[in-house]
Short mmCIF file of C-alpha atoms in Angstrom, two decimals:
data_model
loop_
_atom_site.label_atom_id
_atom_site.label_comp_id
_atom_site.label_asym_id
_atom_site.label_seq_id
_atom_site.Cartn_x
_atom_site.Cartn_y
_atom_site.Cartn_z
CA UNK A 1 90.40 78.94 129.53
CA UNK A 2 93.31 78.72 131.92
CA UNK A 3 93.52 81.21 134.77
CA UNK A 4 96.69 81.26 136.83
CA UNK A 5 96.71 84.96 137.59
CA UNK A 6 94.07 87.72 137.57
CA UNK A 7 95.55 89.20 134.42
CA UNK A 8 96.26 85.89 132.67
CA UNK A 9 93.48 85.00 130.25
CA UNK A 10 93.28 82.45 127.50
CA UNK A 11 91.69 84.28 125.88
CA UNK A 12 80.87 87.50 83.05
CA UNK A 13 77.99 86.81 81.46
CA UNK A 14 75.14 89.10 80.32
CA UNK A 15 71.52 88.40 81.21
CA UNK A 16 71.23 86.35 78.00
CA UNK A 17 74.16 84.18 78.99
CA UNK A 18 76.59 85.54 76.43
CA UNK A 19 80.17 86.16 77.43
CA UNK A 20 81.12 89.83 77.76
CA UNK A 21 83.08 90.99 74.75
CA UNK A 22 86.37 92.78 75.05
CA UNK A 23 84.78 95.88 73.57
CA UNK A 24 82.62 96.13 76.66
CA UNK A 25 85.73 96.28 78.84
CA UNK A 26 88.14 98.39 76.82
CA UNK A 27 86.83 101.89 76.35
CA UNK A 28 89.25 102.47 73.48
CA UNK A 29 92.92 102.37 72.66
CA UNK A 30 93.88 105.28 74.92
CA UNK A 31 94.81 103.16 77.92
CA UNK A 32 96.81 100.79 75.74
CA UNK A 33 98.81 103.68 74.32
CA UNK A 34 99.37 105.02 77.85
CA UNK A 35 100.59 101.59 78.94
CA UNK A 36 103.07 101.38 76.08
CA UNK A 37 104.36 104.87 76.85
CA UNK A 38 104.73 103.98 80.52
CA UNK A 39 106.66 100.82 79.63
CA UNK A 40 109.07 102.74 77.41
CA UNK A 41 109.52 105.38 80.14
CA UNK A 42 110.24 102.72 82.76
CA UNK A 43 112.77 100.97 80.53
CA UNK A 44 114.85 104.03 79.74
CA UNK A 45 114.19 106.25 82.76
CA UNK A 46 112.85 105.50 86.25
CA UNK A 47 111.10 102.15 86.71
CA UNK A 48 107.78 101.99 88.55
CA UNK A 49 106.42 99.06 90.55
CA UNK A 50 102.70 99.21 91.29
CA UNK A 51 102.03 97.28 94.50
CA UNK A 52 98.41 96.43 95.19
CA UNK A 53 97.48 95.99 98.86
CA UNK A 54 94.14 94.58 99.90
CA UNK A 55 92.77 92.70 102.88
CA UNK A 56 89.94 90.39 103.86
CA UNK A 57 87.80 90.86 106.97
CA UNK A 58 89.74 93.53 108.86
CA UNK A 59 93.14 92.07 108.18
CA UNK A 60 94.90 95.41 108.78
CA UNK A 61 95.90 96.80 105.41
CA UNK A 62 96.10 100.41 106.64
CA UNK A 63 98.55 99.31 109.34
CA UNK A 64 100.47 97.19 106.82
CA UNK A 65 100.95 100.05 104.35
CA UNK A 66 101.86 102.55 107.06
CA UNK A 67 104.42 100.27 108.71
CA UNK A 68 105.86 99.13 105.37
CA UNK A 69 106.43 102.71 104.23
CA UNK A 70 107.86 103.75 107.59
CA UNK A 71 110.24 100.79 107.63
CA UNK A 72 111.38 101.52 104.08
CA UNK A 73 112.04 105.14 104.99
CA UNK A 74 113.95 104.08 108.14
CA UNK A 75 115.35 100.63 107.48
CA UNK A 76 116.93 99.68 110.81
CA UNK A 77 114.45 96.83 111.33
CA UNK A 78 114.63 95.38 107.79
CA UNK A 79 117.51 92.85 107.82
CA UNK A 80 115.72 90.35 105.56
CA UNK A 81 115.29 92.95 102.82
CA UNK A 82 118.63 92.37 101.15
CA UNK A 83 118.84 95.77 99.49
CA UNK A 84 118.44 97.37 102.91
CA UNK A 85 120.87 95.04 104.71
CA UNK A 86 123.56 95.51 102.04
CA UNK A 87 123.19 99.28 101.95
CA UNK A 88 122.08 99.22 98.31
CA UNK A 89 119.16 101.50 99.20
CA UNK A 90 120.83 104.89 99.49
CA UNK A 91 117.75 106.86 100.45
CA UNK A 92 113.94 106.74 100.41
CA UNK A 93 111.41 109.52 100.31
CA UNK A 94 107.76 110.20 99.53
CA UNK A 95 106.87 111.81 96.22
CA UNK A 96 103.61 113.12 94.72
CA UNK A 97 101.63 110.27 93.24
CA UNK A 98 101.07 110.13 89.47
CA UNK A 99 97.28 109.61 89.63
CA UNK A 100 95.81 113.02 90.31
CA UNK A 101 92.21 111.79 90.62
CA UNK A 102 92.90 109.10 93.25
CA UNK A 103 92.93 110.11 96.95
CA UNK A 104 96.33 110.04 98.61
CA UNK A 105 96.86 107.44 101.32
CA UNK A 106 97.07 109.48 104.53
CA UNK A 107 100.37 108.02 105.68
CA UNK A 108 101.29 110.80 108.13
CA UNK A 109 97.99 110.67 110.03
CA UNK A 110 98.04 106.87 110.22
CA UNK A 111 101.64 106.81 111.47
CA UNK A 112 100.79 109.40 114.13
CA UNK A 113 97.89 107.22 115.31
CA UNK A 114 100.12 104.14 115.62
CA UNK A 115 103.17 105.77 117.21
CA UNK A 116 101.80 108.76 119.15
CA UNK A 117 101.76 109.24 122.90
CA UNK A 118 98.33 107.60 123.04
CA UNK A 119 98.66 104.99 120.29
CA UNK A 120 95.55 103.60 118.62
CA UNK A 121 94.71 101.72 115.46
CA UNK A 122 94.14 104.09 112.52
CA UNK A 123 90.82 104.34 110.76
CA UNK A 124 90.50 101.94 107.86
CA UNK A 125 90.23 103.28 104.34
CA UNK A 126 86.98 102.62 102.52
CA UNK A 127 87.96 103.37 98.94
CA UNK A 128 90.96 103.33 96.63
CA UNK A 129 93.94 105.41 97.74
CA UNK A 130 97.53 105.65 96.59
CA UNK A 131 100.99 106.62 97.79
CA UNK A 132 104.31 106.89 95.94
CA UNK A 133 107.53 105.93 97.71
CA UNK A 134 110.73 106.56 95.78
CA UNK A 135 113.92 104.62 96.49
CA UNK A 136 117.41 105.53 95.35
CA UNK A 137 119.22 102.24 94.82
CA UNK A 138 122.88 101.56 94.13
CA UNK A 139 123.02 98.81 91.46
CA UNK A 140 124.68 95.53 92.35
CA UNK A 141 126.23 92.77 90.24
CA UNK A 142 126.80 93.68 86.59
CA UNK A 143 124.69 96.78 87.11
CA UNK A 144 127.35 98.16 89.43
CA UNK A 145 129.61 98.75 86.41
CA UNK A 146 127.10 101.20 84.99
CA UNK A 147 126.17 102.43 88.47
CA UNK A 148 129.72 103.62 89.02
CA UNK A 149 129.23 105.95 86.05
CA UNK A 150 125.60 106.95 86.36
CA UNK A 151 125.18 106.78 90.15
CA UNK A 152 122.19 105.36 92.03
CA UNK A 153 118.99 104.83 90.08
CA UNK A 154 115.51 105.77 91.31
CA UNK A 155 112.76 103.20 91.61
CA UNK A 156 109.21 104.34 92.34
CA UNK A 157 106.88 102.10 94.35
CA UNK A 158 103.27 103.14 93.83
CA UNK A 159 101.21 101.53 96.60
CA UNK A 160 97.55 101.10 95.69
CA UNK A 161 95.23 100.50 98.65
CA UNK A 162 91.78 99.06 97.92
CA UNK A 163 89.11 97.04 99.76
CA UNK A 164 89.35 93.27 99.52
CA UNK A 165 85.65 93.02 98.70
CA UNK A 166 86.34 94.82 95.42
CA UNK A 167 88.89 92.21 94.43
CA UNK A 168 86.39 89.42 95.12
CA UNK A 169 83.90 91.23 92.89
CA UNK A 170 86.05 90.42 89.85
CA UNK A 171 84.80 86.82 90.07
CA UNK A 172 81.31 88.08 89.31
CA UNK A 173 82.39 88.87 85.76
CA UNK A 174 82.34 85.13 85.00
CA UNK A 175 78.83 84.60 86.39
CA UNK A 176 75.41 85.54 85.09
CA UNK A 177 72.67 86.51 87.51
CA UNK A 178 71.15 83.00 87.77
CA UNK A 179 74.53 81.43 88.60
CA UNK A 180 75.42 84.10 91.16
CA UNK A 181 71.98 83.95 92.81
CA UNK A 182 72.01 80.15 93.09
CA UNK A 183 75.54 80.15 94.50
CA UNK A 184 74.76 82.89 97.04
CA UNK A 185 71.46 81.39 98.20
CA UNK A 186 73.13 77.98 98.56
CA UNK A 187 75.47 79.36 101.23
CA UNK A 188 72.93 81.20 103.38
CA UNK A 189 72.45 78.34 105.82
CA UNK A 190 76.22 78.27 106.44
CA UNK A 191 76.30 81.84 107.70
CA UNK A 192 74.79 83.69 110.66
CA UNK A 193 72.50 86.67 110.22
CA UNK A 194 70.58 85.64 107.12
CA UNK A 195 67.23 85.11 108.84
CA UNK A 196 65.88 88.55 107.98
CA UNK A 197 66.74 88.19 104.31
CA UNK A 198 65.29 84.68 104.13
CA UNK A 199 62.05 85.96 105.66
CA UNK A 200 61.84 88.81 103.15
CA UNK A 201 62.64 86.40 100.33
CA UNK A 202 59.73 84.17 101.38
CA UNK A 203 57.29 86.98 100.68
CA UNK A 204 58.61 87.77 97.20
CA UNK A 205 57.52 86.23 93.90
CA UNK A 206 60.32 86.40 91.30
CA UNK A 207 57.79 86.16 88.46
CA UNK A 208 55.53 88.93 89.77
CA UNK A 209 55.59 92.47 88.32
CA UNK A 210 58.52 94.50 89.61
CA UNK A 211 57.89 96.65 92.64
CA UNK A 212 60.54 99.12 93.88
CA UNK A 213 59.53 98.77 97.53
CA UNK A 214 60.06 95.01 97.34
CA UNK A 215 63.44 95.47 95.68
CA UNK A 216 64.56 97.94 98.34
CA UNK A 217 63.44 95.64 101.16
CA UNK A 218 65.25 92.64 99.68
CA UNK A 219 68.42 94.66 99.04
CA UNK A 220 68.38 96.09 102.57
CA UNK A 221 67.94 92.68 104.20
CA UNK A 222 70.59 91.15 101.94
CA UNK A 223 73.04 93.94 102.85
CA UNK A 224 72.35 93.34 106.54
CA UNK A 225 73.11 89.65 106.06
CA UNK A 226 76.42 90.45 104.33
CA UNK A 227 77.48 92.82 107.11
CA UNK A 228 76.63 90.32 109.84
CA UNK A 229 78.55 87.59 108.03
CA UNK A 230 81.60 89.81 107.69
CA UNK A 231 81.44 90.76 111.38
CA UNK A 232 81.29 87.04 112.21
CA UNK A 233 84.56 86.40 110.38
CA UNK A 234 83.36 85.33 106.93
CA UNK A 235 85.43 86.51 103.97
CA UNK A 236 83.53 85.99 100.72
CA UNK A 237 80.95 88.76 101.10
CA UNK A 238 80.05 89.99 97.64
CA UNK A 239 78.97 92.24 96.01
CA UNK A 240 81.59 94.32 97.78
CA UNK A 241 80.00 97.72 97.22
CA UNK A 242 77.01 96.62 99.28
CA UNK A 243 79.36 96.80 102.27
CA UNK A 244 81.12 100.00 101.14
CA UNK A 245 78.53 101.88 99.07
CA UNK A 246 79.99 105.38 99.34
CA UNK A 247 78.28 107.79 96.95
CA UNK A 248 76.37 104.89 95.34
CA UNK A 249 74.23 104.26 98.44
CA UNK A 250 70.58 103.98 97.49
CA UNK A 251 71.23 103.79 93.75
CA UNK A 252 69.52 101.11 91.62
CA UNK A 253 72.91 99.54 90.88
CA UNK A 254 73.09 98.60 94.60
CA UNK A 255 69.41 97.72 94.94
CA UNK A 256 69.22 94.08 93.96
CA UNK A 257 69.44 90.71 95.72
CA UNK A 258 69.65 87.02 94.80
CA UNK A 259 66.34 85.36 93.97
CA UNK A 260 65.56 81.66 93.54
CA UNK A 261 65.00 80.53 89.96
CA UNK A 262 61.26 80.95 89.32
CA UNK A 263 59.23 77.90 88.39
CA UNK A 264 57.32 79.69 85.67
CA UNK A 265 58.12 82.39 83.13
CA UNK A 266 59.91 85.65 83.87
CA UNK A 267 58.28 88.19 81.58
CA UNK A 268 59.77 91.59 80.92
CA UNK A 269 58.99 93.86 83.86
CA UNK A 270 59.07 91.04 86.40
CA UNK A 271 61.01 91.21 89.67
CA UNK A 272 63.46 88.56 88.40
CA UNK A 273 64.19 90.41 85.16
CA UNK A 274 64.79 93.73 86.93
CA UNK A 275 67.08 92.14 89.52
CA UNK A 276 68.96 90.51 86.65
CA UNK A 277 69.26 93.84 84.84
CA UNK A 278 70.63 95.60 87.93
CA UNK A 279 73.13 92.81 88.58
CA UNK A 280 74.47 93.18 85.05
CA UNK A 281 74.61 96.95 85.53
CA UNK A 282 76.66 96.41 88.70
CA UNK A 283 79.21 94.38 86.75
CA UNK A 284 79.29 96.89 83.91
CA UNK A 285 79.29 100.14 85.88
CA UNK A 286 81.05 99.21 89.12
CA UNK A 287 83.26 96.14 88.64
CA UNK A 288 84.53 96.93 85.16
CA UNK A 289 85.75 100.49 85.96
CA UNK A 290 87.70 99.18 88.98
CA UNK A 291 89.34 96.52 86.85
CA UNK A 292 90.12 98.97 84.06
CA UNK A 293 91.39 101.85 86.18
CA UNK A 294 93.22 100.08 88.99
CA UNK A 295 93.46 96.30 89.01
CA UNK A 296 94.72 95.85 85.44
CA UNK A 297 97.75 98.08 86.19
CA UNK A 298 99.06 96.21 89.27
CA UNK A 299 102.48 94.52 89.07
CA UNK A 300 102.72 92.95 92.55
CA UNK A 301 99.92 92.11 94.97
CA UNK A 302 99.66 91.37 98.68
CA UNK A 303 96.44 89.94 100.10
CA UNK A 304 96.22 90.28 103.88
CA UNK A 305 94.17 87.61 105.64
CA UNK A 306 92.98 87.42 109.24
CA UNK A 307 93.32 83.64 109.33
CA UNK A 308 93.30 83.58 113.13
CA UNK A 309 89.98 85.40 113.15
CA UNK A 310 88.49 82.86 110.74
CA UNK A 311 89.80 79.95 112.82
CA UNK A 312 88.30 81.50 115.93
CA UNK A 313 84.97 81.94 114.12
CA UNK A 314 84.81 78.22 113.30
CA UNK A 315 85.03 75.67 110.48
CA UNK A 316 82.47 77.38 108.27
CA UNK A 317 84.40 80.64 108.35
CA UNK A 318 87.59 78.77 107.42
CA UNK A 319 85.85 77.12 104.48
CA UNK A 320 84.54 80.52 103.42
CA UNK A 321 88.11 81.85 103.58
CA UNK A 322 89.31 79.00 101.39
CA UNK A 323 86.60 79.81 98.90
CA UNK A 324 87.54 83.50 98.94
CA UNK A 325 91.19 82.70 98.26
CA UNK A 326 90.12 80.54 95.33
CA UNK A 327 88.10 83.42 93.91
CA UNK A 328 91.03 85.79 94.41
CA UNK A 329 93.48 83.56 92.60
CA UNK A 330 90.87 83.17 89.88
CA UNK A 331 91.03 86.91 89.31
CA UNK A 332 94.77 86.60 88.61
CA UNK A 333 94.54 83.91 85.92
CA UNK A 334 94.03 85.66 82.60
CA UNK A 335 94.73 82.48 80.64
CA UNK A 336 91.34 81.02 81.49
CA UNK A 337 89.23 84.04 80.50
CA UNK A 338 89.53 85.06 76.87
CA UNK A 339 88.27 88.59 77.49
CA UNK A 340 90.74 89.10 80.33
CA UNK A 341 93.67 87.74 78.34
CA UNK A 342 92.98 90.02 75.41
CA UNK A 343 92.39 93.04 77.58
CA UNK A 344 95.64 92.68 79.51
CA UNK A 345 97.57 92.08 76.26
CA UNK A 346 100.03 89.78 78.01
CA UNK A 347 100.37 91.80 81.23
CA UNK A 348 100.25 89.69 84.39
CA UNK A 349 100.63 90.28 88.07
CA UNK A 350 104.13 88.96 88.69
CA UNK A 351 103.97 88.11 92.39
CA UNK A 352 101.16 87.50 94.87
CA UNK A 353 101.70 87.25 98.62
CA UNK A 354 99.03 85.86 100.93
CA UNK A 355 99.97 87.10 104.39
CA UNK A 356 98.31 85.88 107.59
CA UNK A 357 98.31 88.97 109.78
CA UNK A 358 98.32 89.36 113.57
CA UNK A 359 101.11 86.83 114.05
CA UNK A 360 101.94 88.74 117.22
CA UNK A 361 98.78 87.22 118.73
CA UNK A 362 100.69 83.91 118.81
CA UNK A 363 103.97 82.90 120.40
CA UNK A 364 106.69 82.57 117.76
CA UNK A 365 106.73 78.81 118.31
CA UNK A 366 103.37 78.65 116.48
CA UNK A 367 104.17 80.94 113.57
CA UNK A 368 105.29 78.04 111.38
CA UNK A 369 101.93 76.36 111.93
CA UNK A 370 100.05 79.50 110.93
CA UNK A 371 102.17 79.73 107.79
CA UNK A 372 101.45 76.07 107.00
CA UNK A 373 97.71 76.72 107.28
CA UNK A 374 98.01 79.63 104.85
CA UNK A 375 100.07 77.51 102.46
CA UNK A 376 97.47 74.74 102.59
CA UNK A 377 94.66 77.19 101.92
CA UNK A 378 96.60 78.64 99.00
CA UNK A 379 97.44 75.18 97.65
CA UNK A 380 93.78 74.24 97.48
CA UNK A 381 92.96 77.60 95.94
CA UNK A 382 95.62 77.13 93.27
CA UNK A 383 94.39 73.64 92.43
CA UNK A 384 90.73 74.60 92.25
CA UNK A 385 91.40 77.76 90.29
CA UNK A 386 93.73 76.05 87.81
CA UNK A 387 96.02 79.01 88.36
CA UNK A 388 99.36 79.63 86.71
CA UNK A 389 101.55 82.54 85.76
CA UNK A 390 102.55 84.44 88.89
CA UNK A 391 104.92 83.55 91.70
CA UNK A 392 102.97 83.08 94.92
CA UNK A 393 103.92 82.78 98.57
CA UNK A 394 102.31 82.58 102.00
CA UNK A 395 103.67 83.71 105.35
CA UNK A 396 102.66 84.84 108.83
CA UNK A 397 103.38 88.49 109.65
CA UNK A 398 102.56 91.32 112.01
CA UNK A 399 102.96 94.74 110.41
CA UNK A 400 102.98 96.38 113.85
CA UNK A 401 103.94 94.22 116.79
CA UNK A 402 101.59 94.94 119.69
CA UNK A 403 102.65 92.19 122.13
CA UNK A 404 105.65 90.68 123.89
CA UNK A 405 106.19 87.00 124.60
CA UNK A 406 106.40 85.27 127.94
CA UNK A 407 106.00 81.78 129.40
CA UNK A 408 103.61 81.08 132.28
CA UNK A 409 103.40 78.09 134.61
CA UNK A 410 100.04 76.55 135.47
CA UNK A 411 99.70 73.33 137.51
CA UNK A 412 103.13 72.17 136.45
CA UNK A 413 102.53 72.95 132.77
CA UNK A 414 104.31 75.66 130.77
CA UNK A 415 102.30 77.87 128.42
CA UNK A 416 103.85 80.09 125.76
CA UNK A 417 101.85 83.31 125.92
CA UNK A 418 101.75 86.81 124.48
CA UNK A 419 101.14 89.90 126.58
CA UNK A 420 99.58 93.13 125.44
CA UNK A 421 97.02 95.83 126.25
CA UNK A 422 93.44 94.75 125.68
CA UNK A 423 91.39 97.19 123.65
CA UNK A 424 88.25 96.36 125.61
CA UNK A 425 89.66 97.06 129.09
CA UNK A 426 92.88 98.97 128.55
CA UNK A 427 94.76 96.68 130.93
CA UNK A 428 97.76 94.44 130.33
CA UNK A 429 96.79 90.81 129.81
CA UNK A 430 98.64 87.60 129.00
CA UNK A 431 96.95 85.39 126.44
CA UNK A 432 97.34 81.70 125.70
CA UNK A 433 95.20 81.22 122.57
CA UNK A 434 95.49 77.44 122.32
CA UNK A 435 97.75 75.52 119.96
CA UNK A 436 97.23 75.40 116.23
CA UNK A 437 97.53 71.89 114.79
CA UNK A 438 100.77 70.85 113.11
CA UNK A 439 98.76 69.30 110.27
CA UNK A 440 96.57 71.92 108.51
CA UNK A 441 94.24 69.13 107.37
CA UNK A 442 92.89 68.94 110.93
CA UNK A 443 91.36 72.36 110.25
CA UNK A 444 90.64 72.21 106.53
CA UNK A 445 88.90 68.82 106.46
CA UNK A 446 86.23 69.65 109.09
CA UNK A 447 85.78 73.01 107.34
CA UNK A 448 85.27 71.31 103.98
CA UNK A 449 82.86 68.79 105.52
CA UNK A 450 80.64 71.54 106.95
CA UNK A 451 81.36 70.98 110.65
CA UNK A 452 79.78 73.56 112.94
CA UNK A 453 82.49 73.50 115.63
CA UNK A 454 86.04 72.29 116.15
CA UNK A 455 86.12 68.92 117.88
CA UNK A 456 89.66 68.96 119.22
CA UNK A 457 90.53 72.63 119.56
CA UNK A 458 89.44 75.82 121.25
CA UNK A 459 91.04 78.80 119.56
CA UNK A 460 90.70 82.12 121.33
CA UNK A 461 91.22 85.60 119.94
CA UNK A 462 91.62 88.89 121.76
CA UNK A 463 92.09 92.36 120.35
CA UNK A 464 95.22 94.19 121.45
CA UNK A 465 95.84 97.92 121.23
CA UNK A 466 99.15 99.15 119.80
CA UNK A 467 101.88 99.47 122.40
CA UNK A 468 103.61 102.74 123.24
CA UNK A 469 106.83 102.98 121.26
CA UNK A 470 110.19 104.63 121.68
CA UNK A 471 111.83 104.48 118.27
CA UNK A 472 115.56 104.95 117.82
CA UNK A 473 116.83 107.08 114.93
CA UNK A 474 116.75 105.06 111.72
CA UNK A 475 114.18 102.55 113.00
CA UNK A 476 110.64 102.02 111.83
CA UNK A 477 107.88 100.47 113.98
CA UNK A 478 108.50 96.93 115.31
CA UNK A 479 107.04 94.14 113.20
CA UNK A 480 107.23 90.43 112.47
CA UNK A 481 108.56 89.41 109.02
CA UNK A 482 107.56 92.62 107.28
CA UNK A 483 111.10 92.70 105.89
CA UNK A 484 110.67 89.18 104.52
CA UNK A 485 107.39 90.21 102.88
CA UNK A 486 109.09 93.25 101.34
CA UNK A 487 111.92 91.06 100.01
CA UNK A 488 109.43 88.76 98.27
CA UNK A 489 107.38 91.61 96.82
CA UNK A 490 110.11 94.08 95.87
CA UNK A 491 113.54 92.51 96.41
CA UNK A 492 114.21 91.54 92.79
CA UNK A 493 113.45 95.08 91.60
CA UNK A 494 115.88 96.61 94.09
CA UNK A 495 118.92 94.69 92.90
#
């Protein structure tokens, strides 16, 4: 840490192993008929783009959605969104969402939290929510011929907000209980906070008769381990509903844990068999409904990633992030899973953006390096997942800019810093977080090799509060590359 001033701190298989049949996933033809009707309606009337937004390890999806909507309503800070820069977007407004059973994303309350007289980060959402933003767009190119007659067309953007852990759960559909348990137990020594679960596991016999008290103890200790790992910056923390149980808290479908493969038999009524049964119930009754009701209807997807937080947490957290991105891309590759291909009936997510958030925690001179790290992580994920079909991109963004940049001198050296208000103290502080490497391999290789600490770097992270804002008419909140993200996700549908 460099101190040159008091306020300058550096800072799916079943239990028998059979693949799930499509009949287990499709509850009938109703949804297919609805999808066909929706497609016909979009073709001849008002098109709809369903944008899925999720985030890993506190990446800031509530802030992202709120700032994106605000900056689409008032487009003064969106020069890289071509439809906004050209004036093709005539107007934008919020409309009632089409899904009457899904909670509405509380845009107004979140915007007030971010831009009020005492700004603060809004509360994160802990379940699925939705918001419809409608855009009136003047057609360009050949479409302008028809636009001159018909006038601007309306495009609806339905933003679907859901926890990142639920997206990671889709990978469980390809694993039976034995595979999932072995994989999960194999990673315990790479994560902090698993001591309590390991101790409880040592006193359990998978082949012994099932006992509810034992199951509850194991599930509780396993849940504690998942929460500690997530707090420490790890990303792949499944099953996701263990972290966000909601109304399912205490239910048998959330009362299981990974067990080692028993040496002897596992008779009916044993602890192993009951844990296996509950795991399969979790896939059937929790994961499948999410896929059916929400995920299978998404057209575009943004995955927000706190890459800086993972780098700060160390090589093991970075490797865990790489693994999580592989699992995520795996969920978007219907060609590999026969049940998924048949269920989607040819529908694919068209674009996926992996966005490293909190770019405002770095000087702009390092943003390209952060983007390169995200691209390298995504490249490995694509290769390992054998993924194809959707257009993907990676970039560094800040949905709400909370800092300003400045350069400080220390012992004849210049340091590119960011200045903001620390959440912990409430005072203004300049931060020099250390330099990210130009070559992402200097991070990814030690992470892949299981290194415990970085040898040549010391990456610091501080948490900044949102700054007080004075917004001019027609301007949304300040950001970094949110307009570029919007262009990638929506630009082709606004032309």
